[in-house]
Tab-separated table of C-alpha atoms in Angstrom:
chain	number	residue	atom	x	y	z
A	13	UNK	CA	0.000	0.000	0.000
A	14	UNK	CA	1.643	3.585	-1.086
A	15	UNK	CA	1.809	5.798	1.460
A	16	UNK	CA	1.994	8.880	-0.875
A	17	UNK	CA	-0.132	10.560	-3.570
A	18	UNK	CA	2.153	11.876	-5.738
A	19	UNK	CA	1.038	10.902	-9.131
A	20	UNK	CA	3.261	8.182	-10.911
A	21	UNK	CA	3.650	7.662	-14.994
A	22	UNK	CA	2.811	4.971	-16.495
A	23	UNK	CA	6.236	3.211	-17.021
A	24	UNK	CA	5.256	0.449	-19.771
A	25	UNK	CA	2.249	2.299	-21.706
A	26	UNK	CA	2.549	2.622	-25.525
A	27	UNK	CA	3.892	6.358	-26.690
A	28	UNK	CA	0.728	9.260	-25.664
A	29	UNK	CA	0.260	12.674	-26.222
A	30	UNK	CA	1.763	14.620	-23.086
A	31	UNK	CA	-0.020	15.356	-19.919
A	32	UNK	CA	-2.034	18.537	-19.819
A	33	UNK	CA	-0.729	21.459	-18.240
A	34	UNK	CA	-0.942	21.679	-14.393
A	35	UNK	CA	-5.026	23.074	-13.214
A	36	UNK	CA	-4.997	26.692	-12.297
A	37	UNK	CA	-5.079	27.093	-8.711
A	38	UNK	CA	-7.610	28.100	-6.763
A	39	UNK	CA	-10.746	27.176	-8.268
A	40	UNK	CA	-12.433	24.505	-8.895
A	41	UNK	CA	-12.312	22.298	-9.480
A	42	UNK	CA	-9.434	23.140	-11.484
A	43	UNK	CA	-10.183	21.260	-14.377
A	44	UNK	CA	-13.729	23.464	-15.180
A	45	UNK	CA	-11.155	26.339	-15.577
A	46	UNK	CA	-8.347	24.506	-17.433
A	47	UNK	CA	-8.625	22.388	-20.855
A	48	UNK	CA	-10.474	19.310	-20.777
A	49	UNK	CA	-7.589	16.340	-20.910
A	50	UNK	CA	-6.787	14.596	-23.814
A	51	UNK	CA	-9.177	11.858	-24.904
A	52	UNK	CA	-11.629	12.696	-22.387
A	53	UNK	CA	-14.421	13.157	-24.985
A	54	UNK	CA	-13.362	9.657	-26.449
A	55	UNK	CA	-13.710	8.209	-23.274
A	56	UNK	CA	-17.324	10.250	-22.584
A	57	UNK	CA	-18.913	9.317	-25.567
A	58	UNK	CA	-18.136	5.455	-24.403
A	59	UNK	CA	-19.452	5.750	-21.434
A	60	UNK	CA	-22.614	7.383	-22.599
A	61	UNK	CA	-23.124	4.906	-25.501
A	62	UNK	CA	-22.448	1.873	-23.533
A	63	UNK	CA	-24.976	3.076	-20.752
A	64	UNK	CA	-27.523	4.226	-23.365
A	65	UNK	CA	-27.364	0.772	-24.898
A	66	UNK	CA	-27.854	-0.426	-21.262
A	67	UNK	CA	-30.960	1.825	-20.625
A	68	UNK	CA	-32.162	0.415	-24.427
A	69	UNK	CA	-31.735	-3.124	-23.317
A	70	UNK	CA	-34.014	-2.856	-20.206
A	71	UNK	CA	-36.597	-1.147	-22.473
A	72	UNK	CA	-36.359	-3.840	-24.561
A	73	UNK	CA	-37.014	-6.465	-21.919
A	74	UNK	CA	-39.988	-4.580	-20.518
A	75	UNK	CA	-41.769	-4.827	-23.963
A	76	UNK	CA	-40.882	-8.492	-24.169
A	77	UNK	CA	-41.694	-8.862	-20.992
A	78	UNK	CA	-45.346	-6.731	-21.939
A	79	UNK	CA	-44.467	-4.308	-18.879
A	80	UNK	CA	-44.325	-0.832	-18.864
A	81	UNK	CA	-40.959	0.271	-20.920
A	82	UNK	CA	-39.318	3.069	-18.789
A	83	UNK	CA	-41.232	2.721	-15.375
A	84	UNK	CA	-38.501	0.327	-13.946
A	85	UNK	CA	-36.141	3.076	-14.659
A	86	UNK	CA	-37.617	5.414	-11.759
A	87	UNK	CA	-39.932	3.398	-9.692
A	88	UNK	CA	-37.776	0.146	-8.963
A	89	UNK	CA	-37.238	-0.854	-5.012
A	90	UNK	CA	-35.620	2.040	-3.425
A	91	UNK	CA	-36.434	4.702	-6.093
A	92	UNK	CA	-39.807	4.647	-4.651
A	93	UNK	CA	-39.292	5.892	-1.058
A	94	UNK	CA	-36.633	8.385	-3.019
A	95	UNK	CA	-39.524	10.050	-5.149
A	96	UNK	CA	-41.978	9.235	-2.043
A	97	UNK	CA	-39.300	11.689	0.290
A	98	UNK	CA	-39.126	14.045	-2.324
A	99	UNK	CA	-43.309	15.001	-2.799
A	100	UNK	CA	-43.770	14.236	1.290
A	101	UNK	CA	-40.952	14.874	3.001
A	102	UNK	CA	-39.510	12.485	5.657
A	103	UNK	CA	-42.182	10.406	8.361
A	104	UNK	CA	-44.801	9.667	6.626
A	105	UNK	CA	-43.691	6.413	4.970
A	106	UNK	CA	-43.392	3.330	6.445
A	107	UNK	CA	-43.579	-0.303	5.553
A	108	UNK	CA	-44.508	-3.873	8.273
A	109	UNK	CA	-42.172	-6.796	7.050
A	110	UNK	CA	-43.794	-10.044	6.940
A	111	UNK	CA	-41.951	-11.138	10.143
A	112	UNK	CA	-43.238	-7.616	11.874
A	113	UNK	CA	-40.310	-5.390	11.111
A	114	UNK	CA	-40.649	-1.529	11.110
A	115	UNK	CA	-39.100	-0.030	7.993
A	116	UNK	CA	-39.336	4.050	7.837
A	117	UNK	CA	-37.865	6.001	4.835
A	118	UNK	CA	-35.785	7.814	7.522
A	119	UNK	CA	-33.151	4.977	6.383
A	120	UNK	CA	-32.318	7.261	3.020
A	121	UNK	CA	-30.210	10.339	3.037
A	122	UNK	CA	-31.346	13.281	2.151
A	123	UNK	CA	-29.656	14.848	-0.653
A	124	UNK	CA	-30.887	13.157	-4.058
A	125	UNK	CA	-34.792	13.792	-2.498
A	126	UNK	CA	-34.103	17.315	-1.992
A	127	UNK	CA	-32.300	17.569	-5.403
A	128	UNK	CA	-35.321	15.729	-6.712
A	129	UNK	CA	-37.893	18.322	-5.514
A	130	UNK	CA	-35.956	21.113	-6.047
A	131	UNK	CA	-35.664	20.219	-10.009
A	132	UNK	CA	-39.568	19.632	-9.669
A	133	UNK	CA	-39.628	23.376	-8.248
A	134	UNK	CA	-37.513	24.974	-11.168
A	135	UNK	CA	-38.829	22.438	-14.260
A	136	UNK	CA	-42.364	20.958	-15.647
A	137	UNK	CA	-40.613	17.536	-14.681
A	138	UNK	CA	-42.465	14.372	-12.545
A	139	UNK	CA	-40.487	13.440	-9.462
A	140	UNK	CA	-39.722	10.317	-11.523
A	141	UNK	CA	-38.492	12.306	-14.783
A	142	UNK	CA	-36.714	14.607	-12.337
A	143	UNK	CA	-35.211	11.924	-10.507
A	144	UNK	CA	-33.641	10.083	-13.741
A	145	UNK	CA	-32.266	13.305	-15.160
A	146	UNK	CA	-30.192	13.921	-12.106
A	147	UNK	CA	-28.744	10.230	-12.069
A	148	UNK	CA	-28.114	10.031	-15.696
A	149	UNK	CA	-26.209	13.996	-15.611
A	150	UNK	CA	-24.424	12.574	-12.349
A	151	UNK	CA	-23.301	9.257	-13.871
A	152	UNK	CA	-21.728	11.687	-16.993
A	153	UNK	CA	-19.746	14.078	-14.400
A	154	UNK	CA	-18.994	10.814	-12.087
A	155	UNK	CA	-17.410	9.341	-15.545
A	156	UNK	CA	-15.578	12.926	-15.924
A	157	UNK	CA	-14.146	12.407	-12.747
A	158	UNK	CA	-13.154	8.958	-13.447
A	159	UNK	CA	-11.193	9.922	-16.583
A	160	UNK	CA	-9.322	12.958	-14.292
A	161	UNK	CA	-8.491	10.084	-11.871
A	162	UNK	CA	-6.805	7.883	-14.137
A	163	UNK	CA	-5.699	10.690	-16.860
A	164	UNK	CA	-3.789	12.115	-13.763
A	165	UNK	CA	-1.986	9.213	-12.651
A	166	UNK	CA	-1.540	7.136	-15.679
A	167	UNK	CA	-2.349	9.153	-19.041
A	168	UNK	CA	-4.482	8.969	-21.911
A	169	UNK	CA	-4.776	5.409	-22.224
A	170	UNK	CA	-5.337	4.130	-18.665
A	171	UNK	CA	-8.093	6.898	-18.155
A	172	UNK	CA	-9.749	5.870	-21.194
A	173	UNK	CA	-10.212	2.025	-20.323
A	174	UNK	CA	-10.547	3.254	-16.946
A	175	UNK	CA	-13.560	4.822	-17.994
A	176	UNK	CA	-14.724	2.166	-20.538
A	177	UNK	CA	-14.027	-1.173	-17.629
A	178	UNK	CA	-16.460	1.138	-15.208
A	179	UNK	CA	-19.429	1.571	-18.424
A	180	UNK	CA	-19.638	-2.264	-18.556
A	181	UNK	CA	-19.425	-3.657	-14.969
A	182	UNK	CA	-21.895	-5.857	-14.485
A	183	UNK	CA	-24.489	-3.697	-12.436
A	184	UNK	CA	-23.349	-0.540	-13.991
A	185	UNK	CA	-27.291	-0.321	-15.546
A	186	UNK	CA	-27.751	0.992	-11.835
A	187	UNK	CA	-25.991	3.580	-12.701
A	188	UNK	CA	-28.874	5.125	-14.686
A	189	UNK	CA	-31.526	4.444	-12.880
A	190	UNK	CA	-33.494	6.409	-10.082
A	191	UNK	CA	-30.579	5.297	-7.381
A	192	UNK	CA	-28.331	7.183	-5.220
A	193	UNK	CA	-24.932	5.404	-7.139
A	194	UNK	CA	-24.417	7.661	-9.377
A	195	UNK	CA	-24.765	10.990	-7.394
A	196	UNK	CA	-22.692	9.580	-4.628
A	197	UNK	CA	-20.012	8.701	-7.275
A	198	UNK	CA	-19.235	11.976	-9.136
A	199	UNK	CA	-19.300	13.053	-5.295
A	200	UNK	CA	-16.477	10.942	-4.125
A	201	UNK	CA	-14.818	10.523	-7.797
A	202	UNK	CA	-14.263	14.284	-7.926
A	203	UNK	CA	-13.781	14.621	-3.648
A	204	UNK	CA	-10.308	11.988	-4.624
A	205	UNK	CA	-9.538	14.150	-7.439
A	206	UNK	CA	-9.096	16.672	-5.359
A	207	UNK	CA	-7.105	15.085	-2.575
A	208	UNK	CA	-4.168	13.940	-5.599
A	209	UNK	CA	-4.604	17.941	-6.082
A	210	UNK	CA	-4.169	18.919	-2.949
A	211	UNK	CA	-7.478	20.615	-3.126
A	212	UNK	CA	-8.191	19.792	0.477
A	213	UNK	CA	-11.446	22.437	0.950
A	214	UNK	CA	-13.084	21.309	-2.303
A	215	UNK	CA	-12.029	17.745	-1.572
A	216	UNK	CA	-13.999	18.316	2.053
A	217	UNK	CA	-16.701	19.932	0.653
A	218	UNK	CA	-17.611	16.969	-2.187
A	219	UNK	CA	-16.744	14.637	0.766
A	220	UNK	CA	-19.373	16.440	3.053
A	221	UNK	CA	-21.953	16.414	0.432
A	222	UNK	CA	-21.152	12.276	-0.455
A	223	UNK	CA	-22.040	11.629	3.393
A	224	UNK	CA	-25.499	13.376	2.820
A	225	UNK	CA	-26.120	11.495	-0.405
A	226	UNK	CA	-25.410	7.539	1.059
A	227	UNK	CA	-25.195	5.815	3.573
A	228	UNK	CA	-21.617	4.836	2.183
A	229	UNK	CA	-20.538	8.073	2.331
A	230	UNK	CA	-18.345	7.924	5.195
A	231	UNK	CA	-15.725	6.430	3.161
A	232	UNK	CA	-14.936	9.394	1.294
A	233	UNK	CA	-14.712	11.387	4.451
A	234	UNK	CA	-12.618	8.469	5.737
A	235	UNK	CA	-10.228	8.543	2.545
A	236	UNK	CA	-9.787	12.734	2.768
A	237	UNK	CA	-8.650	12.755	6.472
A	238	UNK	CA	-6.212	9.507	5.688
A	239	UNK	CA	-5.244	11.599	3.220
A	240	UNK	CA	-4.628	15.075	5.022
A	241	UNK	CA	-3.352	13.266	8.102
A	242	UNK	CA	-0.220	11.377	5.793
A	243	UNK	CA	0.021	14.624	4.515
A	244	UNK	CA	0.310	16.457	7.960
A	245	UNK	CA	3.046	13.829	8.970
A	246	UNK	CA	4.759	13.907	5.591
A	247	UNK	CA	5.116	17.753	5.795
A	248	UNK	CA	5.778	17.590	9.076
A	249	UNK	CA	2.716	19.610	10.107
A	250	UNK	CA	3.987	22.270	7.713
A	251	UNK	CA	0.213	22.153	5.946
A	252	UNK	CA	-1.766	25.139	4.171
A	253	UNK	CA	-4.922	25.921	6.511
A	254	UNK	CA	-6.953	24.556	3.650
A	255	UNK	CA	-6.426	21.351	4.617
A	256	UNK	CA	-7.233	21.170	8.824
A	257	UNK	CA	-10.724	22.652	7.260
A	258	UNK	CA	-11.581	20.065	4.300
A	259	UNK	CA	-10.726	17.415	6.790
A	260	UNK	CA	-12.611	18.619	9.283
A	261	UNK	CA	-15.816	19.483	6.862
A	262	UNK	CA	-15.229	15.990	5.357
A	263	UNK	CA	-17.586	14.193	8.406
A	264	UNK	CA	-20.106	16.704	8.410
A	265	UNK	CA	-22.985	15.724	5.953
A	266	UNK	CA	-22.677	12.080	7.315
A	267	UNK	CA	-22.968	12.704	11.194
A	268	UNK	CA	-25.433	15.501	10.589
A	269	UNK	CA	-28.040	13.280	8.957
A	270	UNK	CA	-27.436	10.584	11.317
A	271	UNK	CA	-27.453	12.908	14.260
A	272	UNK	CA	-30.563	14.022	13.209
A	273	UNK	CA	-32.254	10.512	12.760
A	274	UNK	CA	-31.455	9.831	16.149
A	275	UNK	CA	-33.105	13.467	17.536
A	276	UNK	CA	-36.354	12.639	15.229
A	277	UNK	CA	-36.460	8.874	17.066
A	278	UNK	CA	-35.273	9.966	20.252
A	279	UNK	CA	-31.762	8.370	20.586
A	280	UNK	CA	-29.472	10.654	19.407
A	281	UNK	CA	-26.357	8.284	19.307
A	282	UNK	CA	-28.311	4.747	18.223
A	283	UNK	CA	-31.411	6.039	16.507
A	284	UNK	CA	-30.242	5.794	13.229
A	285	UNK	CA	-28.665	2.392	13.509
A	286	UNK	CA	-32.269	0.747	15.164
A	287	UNK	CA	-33.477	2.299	11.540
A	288	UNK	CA	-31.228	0.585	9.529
A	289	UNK	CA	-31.445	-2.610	11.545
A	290	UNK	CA	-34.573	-2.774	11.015
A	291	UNK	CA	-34.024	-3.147	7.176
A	292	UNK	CA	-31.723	-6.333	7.961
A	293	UNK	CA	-28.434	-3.895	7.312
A	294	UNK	CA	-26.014	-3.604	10.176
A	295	UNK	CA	-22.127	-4.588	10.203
A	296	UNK	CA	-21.994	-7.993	11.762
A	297	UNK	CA	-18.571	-8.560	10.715
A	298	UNK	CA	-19.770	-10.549	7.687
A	299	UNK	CA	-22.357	-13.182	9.916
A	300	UNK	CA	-25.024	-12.569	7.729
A	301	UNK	CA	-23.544	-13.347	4.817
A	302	UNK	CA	-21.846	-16.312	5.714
A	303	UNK	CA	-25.474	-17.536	6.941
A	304	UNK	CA	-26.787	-16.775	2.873
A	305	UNK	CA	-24.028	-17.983	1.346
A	306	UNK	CA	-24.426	-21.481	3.250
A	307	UNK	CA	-28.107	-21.403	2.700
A	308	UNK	CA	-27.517	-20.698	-1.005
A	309	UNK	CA	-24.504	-23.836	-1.491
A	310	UNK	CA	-27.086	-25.758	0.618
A	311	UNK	CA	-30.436	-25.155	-1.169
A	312	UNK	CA	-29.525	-23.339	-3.959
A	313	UNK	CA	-31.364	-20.145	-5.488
A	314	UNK	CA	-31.789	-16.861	-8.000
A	315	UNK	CA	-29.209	-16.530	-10.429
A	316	UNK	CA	-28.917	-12.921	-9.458
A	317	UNK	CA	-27.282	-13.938	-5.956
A	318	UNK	CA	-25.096	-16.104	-7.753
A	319	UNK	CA	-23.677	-13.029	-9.490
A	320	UNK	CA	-23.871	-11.131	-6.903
A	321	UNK	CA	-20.651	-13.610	-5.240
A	322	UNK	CA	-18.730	-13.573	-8.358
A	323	UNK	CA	-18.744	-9.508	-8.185
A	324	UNK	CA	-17.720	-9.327	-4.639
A	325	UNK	CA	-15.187	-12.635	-4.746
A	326	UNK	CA	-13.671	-10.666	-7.751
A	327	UNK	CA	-14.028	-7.077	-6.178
A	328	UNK	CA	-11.231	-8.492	-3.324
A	329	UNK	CA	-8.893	-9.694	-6.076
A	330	UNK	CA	-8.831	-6.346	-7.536
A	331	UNK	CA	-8.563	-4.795	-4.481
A	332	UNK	CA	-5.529	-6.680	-3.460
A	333	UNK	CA	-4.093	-5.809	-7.039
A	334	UNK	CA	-4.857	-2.094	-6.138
A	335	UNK	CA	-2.418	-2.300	-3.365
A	336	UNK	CA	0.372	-4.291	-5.053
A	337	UNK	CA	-0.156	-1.781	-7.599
A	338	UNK	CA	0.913	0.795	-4.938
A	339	UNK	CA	-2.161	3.164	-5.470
A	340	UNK	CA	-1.758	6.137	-4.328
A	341	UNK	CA	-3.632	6.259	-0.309
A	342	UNK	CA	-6.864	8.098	-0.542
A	343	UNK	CA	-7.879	5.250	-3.364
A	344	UNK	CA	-7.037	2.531	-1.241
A	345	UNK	CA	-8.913	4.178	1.570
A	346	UNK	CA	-11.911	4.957	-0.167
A	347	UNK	CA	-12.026	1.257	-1.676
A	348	UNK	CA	-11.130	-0.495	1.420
A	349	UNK	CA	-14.116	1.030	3.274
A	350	UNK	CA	-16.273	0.503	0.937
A	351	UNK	CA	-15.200	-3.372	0.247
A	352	UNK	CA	-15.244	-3.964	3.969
A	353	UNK	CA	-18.673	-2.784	3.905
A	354	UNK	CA	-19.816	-5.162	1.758
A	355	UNK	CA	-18.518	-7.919	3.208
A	356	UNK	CA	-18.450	-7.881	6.379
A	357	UNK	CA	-22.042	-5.857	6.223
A	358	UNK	CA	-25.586	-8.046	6.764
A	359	UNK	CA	-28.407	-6.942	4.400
A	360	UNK	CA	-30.204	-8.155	1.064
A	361	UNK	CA	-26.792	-10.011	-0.722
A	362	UNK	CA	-27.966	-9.319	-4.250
A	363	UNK	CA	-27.528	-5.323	-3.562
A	364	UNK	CA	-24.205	-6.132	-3.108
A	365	UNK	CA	-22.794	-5.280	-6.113
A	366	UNK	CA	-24.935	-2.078	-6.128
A	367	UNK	CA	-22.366	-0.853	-3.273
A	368	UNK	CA	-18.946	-1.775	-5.040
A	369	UNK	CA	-20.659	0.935	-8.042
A	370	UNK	CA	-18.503	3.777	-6.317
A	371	UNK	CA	-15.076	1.912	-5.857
A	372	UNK	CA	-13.995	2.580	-9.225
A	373	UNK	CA	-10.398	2.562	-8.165
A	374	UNK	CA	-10.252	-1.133	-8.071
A	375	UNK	CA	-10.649	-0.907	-11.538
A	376	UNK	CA	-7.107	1.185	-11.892
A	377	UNK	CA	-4.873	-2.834	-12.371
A	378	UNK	CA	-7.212	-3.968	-15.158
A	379	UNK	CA	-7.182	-0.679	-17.219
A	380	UNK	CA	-3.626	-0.684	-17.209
A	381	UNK	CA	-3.123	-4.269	-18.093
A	382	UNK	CA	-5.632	-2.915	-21.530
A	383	UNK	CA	-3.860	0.149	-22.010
A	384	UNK	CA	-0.254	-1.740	-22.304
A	385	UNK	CA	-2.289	-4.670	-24.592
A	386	UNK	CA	-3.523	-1.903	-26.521
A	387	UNK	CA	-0.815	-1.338	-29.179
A	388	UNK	CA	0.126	-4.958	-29.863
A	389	UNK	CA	-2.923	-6.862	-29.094
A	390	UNK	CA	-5.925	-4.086	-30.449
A	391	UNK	CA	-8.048	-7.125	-31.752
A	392	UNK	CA	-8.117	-9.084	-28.260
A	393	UNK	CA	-9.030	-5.925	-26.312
A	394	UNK	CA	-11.756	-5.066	-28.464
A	395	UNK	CA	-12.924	-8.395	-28.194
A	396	UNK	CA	-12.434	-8.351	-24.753
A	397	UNK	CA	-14.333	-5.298	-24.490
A	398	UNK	CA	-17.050	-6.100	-26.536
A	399	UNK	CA	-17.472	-9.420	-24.110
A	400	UNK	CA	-17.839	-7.486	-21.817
A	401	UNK	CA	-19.979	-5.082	-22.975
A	402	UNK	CA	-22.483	-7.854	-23.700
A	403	UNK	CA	-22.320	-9.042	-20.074
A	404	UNK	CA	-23.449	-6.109	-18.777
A	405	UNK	CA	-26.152	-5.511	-20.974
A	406	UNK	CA	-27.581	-8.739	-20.279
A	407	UNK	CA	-26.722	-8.470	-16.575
A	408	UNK	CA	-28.455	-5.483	-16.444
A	409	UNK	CA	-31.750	-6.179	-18.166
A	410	UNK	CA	-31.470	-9.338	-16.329
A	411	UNK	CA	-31.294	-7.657	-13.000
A	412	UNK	CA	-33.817	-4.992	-13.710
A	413	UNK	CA	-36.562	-6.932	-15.845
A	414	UNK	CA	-35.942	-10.834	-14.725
A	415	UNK	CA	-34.465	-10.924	-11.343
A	416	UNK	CA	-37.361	-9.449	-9.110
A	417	UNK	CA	-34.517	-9.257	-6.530
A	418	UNK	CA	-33.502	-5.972	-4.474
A	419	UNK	CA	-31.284	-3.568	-6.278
């Protein structure tokens, strides 16, 4: 595991243009001020083709299927209680389990609701249109800061498959529908951009506004003050003010909103936990699981949870590659948390994969294997790309039309 973020070339990539000048200081983020990077609109239009093929597949499947063709875009699972939030506000939803369990939407953070009523304010938009053209303009700017990511630390080439791996992972079709994912991605993407920048207040403030948007969103706060505090010890506490505030903002959406769950149900430091409980999702140190997964090798079941294991089994391969890769630490951070989360955290197994969305950094050893088979083996990469491609299309209508399983 690197314990430094200085950005590192890549030492065995085929001849690219140069990197783009340093960004301008003092705004940002810098790169809305400076040129976009080389390749970037390559790498865009991928991403938005692959993911509008994905959103065309799951149309598809709903006609075959003689459903509804775009209602499973905004109205699936969770998107409900996100739109439901968004025209009522928080309290006045909640649902009995068949065993008796108490679910309340105060379980969902608050920020893609109030972005969701506040475009239904401003524009002659449903909740449910609303709601879709927020995740699909967040998943574009969470691809942006993707690209920056890997354009920063490894060119032209890595950033592009970079880009291109995260378009056709299996459950990317979340991505584009009325979730949380893809807001809470461009939130953290362009929160770690910031830290390699040593934009510490912008990196806070992203990182602030991540912890209002999931419950996940701790890691990014987690991954800025690893960050600062490496950086406070490498510098010898010789730091710019900047960065005692981002790190200290960093926490702030994440305890707020829990803090206030637990004024609302009356136990300020456990409220918010009894919530989530409640909805079978608590960190039991991976108990649950192991109790599925025996179940499942027992007795069998969906195909969905099935490829739910594969993603996770494979998502702690390419985390280990990640740190023999010597990534720089906020990545690590970021991806460990969220990893650790998924596996040692109870809660519906098939959503899984859902949670890994965000950890695009694991993605960073793969990419860079493509970009270094890119000059002498074109044909295989495309036709590994393609494959995969293919797999997520299917995985996604699969998982949206066919599955009936949580997202």
């Amino acid at each position: 595991m690197i314990t430094s973020s200085v950005p590192r070339p890549e030492p065995v990539a085929p001849v690219r243009p140069p990197r783009t000048r340093p960004l301008r200081a003092r705004a940002l983020p810098g790169a809305v001020r400076a040129r976009m990077p080389d390749g970037a609109l390559t790498a865009l239009a991928l991403f938005t083709g692959v993911r509008l093929a994905g959103t065309a597949a799951v149309i598809i499947g709903n006609l075959l299927a003689g459903r509804p063709p775009v209602r499973d875009l905004a109205h699936a699972w969770d998107a409900r209680w996100y739109l439901h939030i968004a025209e009522h506000g928080y309290g006045t939803l909640i649902w009995i389990t068949p065993t008796g369990g108490v679910q309340s939407d105060w379980a969902f953070f608050p920020l893609y609701p109030a972005l969701i009523r506040a475009l239904t304010e401003v524009l002659p938009l449903t909740p449910g249109a609303a709601a879709l053209l927020i995740s699909w303009t967040a998943a574009f700017v969470a691809a942006y800061g993707v690209y920056l990511v890997g354009h920063l630390l490894h060119g032209r080439a890595v950033a592009t498959a970079l880009v291109g791996l995260w378009a056709v992972l299996p459950h990317a079709v979340e991505l584009t529908i009325a979730y949380t994912e893809s807001l809470f991605a461009a939130l953290a993407a362009w929160s770690l951009y910031c830290v390699l920048r040593r934009r510490w207040l912008w990196a806070g403030t992203l990182a602030l506004f991540a912890g209002l948007a999931r419950p996940t969103g701790f890691a990014v706060a987690a991954a800025v003050c690893v960050a600062a505090g490496h950086e406070v010890l490498r510098r010898h506490g010789r730091v710019p003010p900047a960065l005692w505030i981002g790190a200290a903002l960093s926490p702030l959406g994440w305890l707020g909103y829990v803090l206030r769950v637990g004024l609302r149900t009356g136990d300020v430091p456990g409220g918010y936990f009894t919530v989530q409980s409640a909805w079978g999702s608590r960190f039991d140190l991976g108990a649950g699981a192991v109790r599925f997964l025996g179940a499942l090798f027992a007795h069998g079941g969906k195909l969905v949870y099935a490829m739910a294991l594969l993603v996770v089994v494979i998502s702690l391969v390419l985390f280990g590659l990640l740190c023999l890769d010597r990534a720089p630490l906020v990545l690590v951070v970021f991806s460990a948390v969220l990893v650790l989360l998924v596996v040692c955290g109870s809660g519906s197994f098939s959503s899984k994969p859902r949670f890994l969305l965000p950890a695009f950094p694991l993605l960073i050893p793969p990419a860079r294997a493509l970009a270094r088979a890119w000059g002498p083996r074109r044909a295989q990469v495309l036709l590994i790309g393609g494959a995969l491609a293919a797999v997520s299309l299917v995985c996604g209508a699969y998982v949206i039309v066919v599955a009936h399983a949580p997202l």
